[in-house]
CSV table of C-alpha atoms and ligand atoms in Angstrom, one decimal:
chain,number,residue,atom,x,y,z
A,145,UNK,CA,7.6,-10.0,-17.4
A,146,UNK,CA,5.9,-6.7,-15.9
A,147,UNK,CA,7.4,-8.1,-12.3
A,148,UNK,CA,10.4,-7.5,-14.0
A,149,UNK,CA,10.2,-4.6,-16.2
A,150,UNK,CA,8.9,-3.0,-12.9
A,151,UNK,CA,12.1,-4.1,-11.0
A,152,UNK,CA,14.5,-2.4,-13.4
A,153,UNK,CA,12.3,0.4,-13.3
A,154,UNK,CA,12.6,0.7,-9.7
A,155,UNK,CA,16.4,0.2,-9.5
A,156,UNK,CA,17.4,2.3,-12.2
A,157,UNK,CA,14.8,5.1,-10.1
A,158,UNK,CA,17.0,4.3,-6.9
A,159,UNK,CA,20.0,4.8,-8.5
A,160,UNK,CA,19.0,8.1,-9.6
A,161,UNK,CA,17.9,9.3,-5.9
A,162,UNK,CA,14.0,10.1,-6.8
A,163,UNK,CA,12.9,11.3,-3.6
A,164,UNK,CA,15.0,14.7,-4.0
A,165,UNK,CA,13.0,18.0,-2.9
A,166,UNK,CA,9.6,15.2,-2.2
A,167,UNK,CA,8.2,15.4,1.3
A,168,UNK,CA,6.7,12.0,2.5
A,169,UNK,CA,4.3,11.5,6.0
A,170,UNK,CA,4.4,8.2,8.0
A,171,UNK,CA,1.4,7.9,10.6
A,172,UNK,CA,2.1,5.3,13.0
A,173,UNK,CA,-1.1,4.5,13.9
A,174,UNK,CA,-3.0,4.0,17.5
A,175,UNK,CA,-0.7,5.1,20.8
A,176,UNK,CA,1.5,3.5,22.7
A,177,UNK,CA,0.1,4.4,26.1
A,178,UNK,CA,-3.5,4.8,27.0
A,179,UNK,CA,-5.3,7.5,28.3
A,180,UNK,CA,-8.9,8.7,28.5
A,181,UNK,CA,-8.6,11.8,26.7
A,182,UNK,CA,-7.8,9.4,23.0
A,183,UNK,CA,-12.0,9.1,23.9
A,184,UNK,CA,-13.1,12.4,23.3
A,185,UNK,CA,-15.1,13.3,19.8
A,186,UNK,CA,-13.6,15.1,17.6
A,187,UNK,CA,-14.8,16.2,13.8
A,188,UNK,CA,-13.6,13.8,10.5
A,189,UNK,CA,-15.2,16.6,8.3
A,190,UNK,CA,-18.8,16.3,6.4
A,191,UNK,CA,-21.0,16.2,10.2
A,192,UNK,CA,-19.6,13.1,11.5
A,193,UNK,CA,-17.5,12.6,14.9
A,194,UNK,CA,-15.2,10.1,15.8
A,195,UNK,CA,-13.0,9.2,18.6
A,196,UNK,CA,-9.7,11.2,18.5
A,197,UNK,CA,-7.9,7.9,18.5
A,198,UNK,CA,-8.5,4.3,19.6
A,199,UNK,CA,-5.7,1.6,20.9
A,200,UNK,CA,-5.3,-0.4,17.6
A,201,UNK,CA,-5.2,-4.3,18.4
A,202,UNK,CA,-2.4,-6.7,19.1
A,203,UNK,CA,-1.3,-10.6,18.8
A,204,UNK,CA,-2.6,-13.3,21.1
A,205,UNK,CA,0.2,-13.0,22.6
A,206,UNK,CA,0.0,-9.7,23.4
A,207,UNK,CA,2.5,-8.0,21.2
A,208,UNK,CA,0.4,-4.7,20.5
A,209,UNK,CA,-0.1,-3.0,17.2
A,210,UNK,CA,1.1,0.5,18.2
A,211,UNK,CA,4.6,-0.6,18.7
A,212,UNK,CA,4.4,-2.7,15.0
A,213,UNK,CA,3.2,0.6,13.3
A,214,UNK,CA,6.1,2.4,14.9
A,215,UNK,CA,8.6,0.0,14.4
A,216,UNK,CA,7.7,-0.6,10.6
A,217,UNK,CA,7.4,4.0,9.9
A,218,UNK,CA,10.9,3.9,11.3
A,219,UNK,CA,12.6,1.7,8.9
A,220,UNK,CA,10.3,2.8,6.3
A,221,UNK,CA,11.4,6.5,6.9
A,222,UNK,CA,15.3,5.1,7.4
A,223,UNK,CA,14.9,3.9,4.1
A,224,UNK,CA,12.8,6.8,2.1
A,225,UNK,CA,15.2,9.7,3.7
A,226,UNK,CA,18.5,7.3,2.1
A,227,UNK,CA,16.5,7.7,-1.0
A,228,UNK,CA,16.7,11.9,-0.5
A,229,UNK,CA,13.2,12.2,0.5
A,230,UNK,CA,12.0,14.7,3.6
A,231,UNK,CA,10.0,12.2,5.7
A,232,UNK,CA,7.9,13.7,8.7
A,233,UNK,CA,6.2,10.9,11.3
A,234,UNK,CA,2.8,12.1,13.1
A,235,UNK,CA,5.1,10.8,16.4
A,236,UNK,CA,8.1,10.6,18.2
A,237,UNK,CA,7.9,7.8,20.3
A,238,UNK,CA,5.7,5.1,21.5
A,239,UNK,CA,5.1,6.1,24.6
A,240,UNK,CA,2.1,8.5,25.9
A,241,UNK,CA,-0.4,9.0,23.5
A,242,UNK,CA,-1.8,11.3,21.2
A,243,UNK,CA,-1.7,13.0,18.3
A,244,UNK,CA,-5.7,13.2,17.3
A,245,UNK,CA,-6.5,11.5,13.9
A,246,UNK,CA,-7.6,15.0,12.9
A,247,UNK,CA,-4.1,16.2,13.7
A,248,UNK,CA,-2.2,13.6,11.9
A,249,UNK,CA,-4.2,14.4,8.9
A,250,UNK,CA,-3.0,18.1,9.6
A,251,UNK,CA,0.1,17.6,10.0
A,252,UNK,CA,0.9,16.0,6.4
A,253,UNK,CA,-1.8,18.8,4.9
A,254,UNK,CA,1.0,21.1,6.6
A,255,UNK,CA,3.9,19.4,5.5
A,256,UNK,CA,2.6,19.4,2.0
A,257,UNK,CA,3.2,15.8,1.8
A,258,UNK,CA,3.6,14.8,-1.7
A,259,UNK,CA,2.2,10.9,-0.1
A,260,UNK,CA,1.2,10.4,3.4
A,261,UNK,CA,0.7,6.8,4.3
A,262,UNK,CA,-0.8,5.6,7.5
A,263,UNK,CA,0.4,2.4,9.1
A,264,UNK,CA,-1.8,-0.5,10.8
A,265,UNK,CA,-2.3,-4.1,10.7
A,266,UNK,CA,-5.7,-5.9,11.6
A,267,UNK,CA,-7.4,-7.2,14.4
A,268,UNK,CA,-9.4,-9.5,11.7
A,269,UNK,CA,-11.3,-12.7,12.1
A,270,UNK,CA,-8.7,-16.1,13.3
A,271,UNK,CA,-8.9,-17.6,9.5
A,272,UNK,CA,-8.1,-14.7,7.8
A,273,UNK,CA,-5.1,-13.7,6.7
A,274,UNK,CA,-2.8,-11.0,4.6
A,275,UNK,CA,-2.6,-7.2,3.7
A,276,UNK,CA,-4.8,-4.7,2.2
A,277,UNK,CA,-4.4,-1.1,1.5
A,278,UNK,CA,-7.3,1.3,2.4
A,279,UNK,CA,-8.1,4.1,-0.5
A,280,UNK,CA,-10.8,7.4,0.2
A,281,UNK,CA,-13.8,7.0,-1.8
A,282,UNK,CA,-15.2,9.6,-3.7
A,283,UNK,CA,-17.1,12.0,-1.4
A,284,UNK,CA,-18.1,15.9,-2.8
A,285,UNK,CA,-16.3,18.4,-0.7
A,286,UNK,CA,-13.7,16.3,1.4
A,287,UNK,CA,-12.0,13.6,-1.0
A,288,UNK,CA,-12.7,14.7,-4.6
A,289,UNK,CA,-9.1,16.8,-4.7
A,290,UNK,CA,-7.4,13.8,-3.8
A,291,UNK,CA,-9.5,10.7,-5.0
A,292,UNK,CA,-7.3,9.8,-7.8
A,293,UNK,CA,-3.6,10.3,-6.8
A,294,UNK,CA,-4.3,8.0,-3.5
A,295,UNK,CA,-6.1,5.3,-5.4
A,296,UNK,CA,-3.1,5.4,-8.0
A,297,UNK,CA,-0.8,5.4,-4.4
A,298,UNK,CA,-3.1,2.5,-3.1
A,299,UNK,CA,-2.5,0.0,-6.3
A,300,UNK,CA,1.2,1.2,-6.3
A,301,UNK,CA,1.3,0.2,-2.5
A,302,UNK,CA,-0.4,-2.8,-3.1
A,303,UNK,CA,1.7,-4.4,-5.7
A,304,UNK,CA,4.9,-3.0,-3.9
A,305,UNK,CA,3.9,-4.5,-0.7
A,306,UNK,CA,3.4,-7.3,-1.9
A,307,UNK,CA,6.4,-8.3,-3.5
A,308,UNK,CA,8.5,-7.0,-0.7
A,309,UNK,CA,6.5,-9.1,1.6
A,310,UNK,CA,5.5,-11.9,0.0
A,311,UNK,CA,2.0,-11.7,2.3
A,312,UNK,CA,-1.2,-12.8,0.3
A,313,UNK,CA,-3.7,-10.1,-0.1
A,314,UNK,CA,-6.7,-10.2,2.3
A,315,UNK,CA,-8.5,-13.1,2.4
A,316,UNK,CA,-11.4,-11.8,4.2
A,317,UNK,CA,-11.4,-7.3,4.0
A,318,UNK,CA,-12.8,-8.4,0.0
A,319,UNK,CA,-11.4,-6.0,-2.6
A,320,UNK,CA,-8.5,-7.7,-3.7
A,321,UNK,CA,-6.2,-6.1,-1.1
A,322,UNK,CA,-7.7,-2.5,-2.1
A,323,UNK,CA,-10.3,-1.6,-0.1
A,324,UNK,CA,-12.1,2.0,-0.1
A,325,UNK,CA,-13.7,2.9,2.4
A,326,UNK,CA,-16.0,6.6,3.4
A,327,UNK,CA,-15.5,6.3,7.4
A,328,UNK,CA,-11.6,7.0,8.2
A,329,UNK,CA,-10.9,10.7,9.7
A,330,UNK,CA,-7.5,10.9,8.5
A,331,UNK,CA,-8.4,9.9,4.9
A,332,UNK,CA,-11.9,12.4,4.5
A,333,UNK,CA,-9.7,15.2,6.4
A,334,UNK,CA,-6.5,14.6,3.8
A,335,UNK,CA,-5.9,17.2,1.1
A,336,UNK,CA,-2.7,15.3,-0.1
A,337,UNK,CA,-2.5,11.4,-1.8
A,338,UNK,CA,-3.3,9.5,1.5
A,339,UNK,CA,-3.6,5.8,2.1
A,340,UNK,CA,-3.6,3.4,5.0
A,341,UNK,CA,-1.9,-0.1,4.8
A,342,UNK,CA,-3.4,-2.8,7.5
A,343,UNK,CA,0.0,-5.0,6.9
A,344,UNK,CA,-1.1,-8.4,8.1
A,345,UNK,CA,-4.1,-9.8,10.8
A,346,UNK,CA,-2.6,-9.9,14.1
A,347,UNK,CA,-5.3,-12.0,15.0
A,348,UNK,CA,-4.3,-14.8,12.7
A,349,UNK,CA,-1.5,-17.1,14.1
A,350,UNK,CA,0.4,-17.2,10.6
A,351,UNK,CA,0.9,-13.2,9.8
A,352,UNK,CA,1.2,-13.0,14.3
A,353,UNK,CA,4.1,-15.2,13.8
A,354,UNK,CA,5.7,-12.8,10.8
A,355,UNK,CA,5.1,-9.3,12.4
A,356,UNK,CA,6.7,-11.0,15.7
A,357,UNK,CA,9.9,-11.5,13.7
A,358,UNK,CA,12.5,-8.2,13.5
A,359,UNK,CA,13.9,-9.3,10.4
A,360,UNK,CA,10.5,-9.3,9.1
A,361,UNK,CA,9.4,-6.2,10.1
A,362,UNK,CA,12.5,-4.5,8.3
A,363,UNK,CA,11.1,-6.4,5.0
A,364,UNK,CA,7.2,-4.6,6.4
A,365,UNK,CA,9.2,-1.5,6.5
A,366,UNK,CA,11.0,-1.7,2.8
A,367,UNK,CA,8.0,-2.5,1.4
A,368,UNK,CA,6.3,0.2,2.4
A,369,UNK,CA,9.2,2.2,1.4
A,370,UNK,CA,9.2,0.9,-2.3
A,371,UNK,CA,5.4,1.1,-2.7
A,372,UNK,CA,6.0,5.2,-2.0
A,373,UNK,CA,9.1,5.5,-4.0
A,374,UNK,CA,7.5,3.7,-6.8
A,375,UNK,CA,4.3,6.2,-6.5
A,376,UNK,CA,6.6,9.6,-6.8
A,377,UNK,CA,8.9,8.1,-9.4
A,378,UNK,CA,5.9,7.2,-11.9
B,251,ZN,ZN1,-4.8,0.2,13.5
């Protein structure tokens, strides 16, 4: 019943074009090239340092995350600027590399995203499988202005996601496919709602084989897409 209450909800939203005048940042995590400089330290806020960006993982095969998370914000953004929304990706392409994590955080700060929602999927253990959607926890001075909008935009996402993609939750990050966690740069350096969604476990042969399909991805892509609309229409 509340699966389907929720899906009127959504259409009758859709129908009415909710993303007018809203402003919506996709991060496309990791880089699609390498280079040294992704190394250097840079500052996540409260004293502690972290590597401006890191390659992000990839399928046994060798089909690398990077390209996924830029595949998946571009459908996603296809579908949220349809809706009337202003979407703004932290990059261009997947080639080269760069932006920082500190500057992707900045960028939707600058934007004055009303969600910004960072894309990944796992490099998680060979048994594991599923999504789950990373939340800020509380910390004094960097997340308490935006603690409870992104946890309300992380259950949104995760019930969203879920039905678009008909993954399982996480059977191994614990939380119930809502994880929150103190250590991620572009979620202590966000002033806006900001999550991060790890879509599936590359590392598992069952989600490798999903991601690896381009129908799939579109689904990847919608879902993430309903999970924001969902969050600014409520
Ligand atoms: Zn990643």
């Amino acid at each position: 019943m509340g699966g389907l209450i929720t899906a009127v909800a959504l259409a009758a939203a859709l129908a009415a074009g909710p993303l007018d005048g809203r402003t919506v940042v996709l991060d496309p995590g990791h880089n699609g090239g390498y280079s040294d400089r992704i190394n250097r330290e840079v500052h996540v806020g409260g004293g502690m340092y972290k590597a401006c960006n890191t390659t992000g993982t990839s399928t046994n095969s060798g089909y690398p995350e990077s390209r996924l998370n830029f595949t998946v914000a571009r459908e996603a953004a296809r579908i949220l600027r349809e809706r009337g929304a202003r979407v703004v990706l932290t990059r261009r392409s997947n080639t080269g590399v760069g932006p920082c994590i500190t500057r992707r955080a900045a960028i939707a700060n600058r934007e004055g995203a009303d969600a910004a929602v960072s894309i990944h999927a796992d490099g998680g253990p060979a048994g594991g499988r599923g999504f789950h959607v990373i939340r800020p926890t509380l910390i004094e001075g960097l997340t308490d202005d935006i603690y409870a909008p992104s946890r309300r935009l992380g259950r949104v996402m995760r019930s969203e996601f879920q039905a678009v993609t008909g993954l399982p939750r996480s059977t191994y990050a614990g939380g119930d496919g809502l994880v929150a966690r103190p250590d991620l740069g572009g979620l202590r350096l966000a002033d806006v709602p900001a999550i991060f969604v790890e879509m599936a476990n590359m590392r598992n042969a069952t989600d490798a084989a999903r991601v690896k399909s381009p129908r799939f991805r579109k689904r990847l892509g919608r879902g993430i897409a309903d999970g924001v609309t969902r969050f600014l229409s409520g």
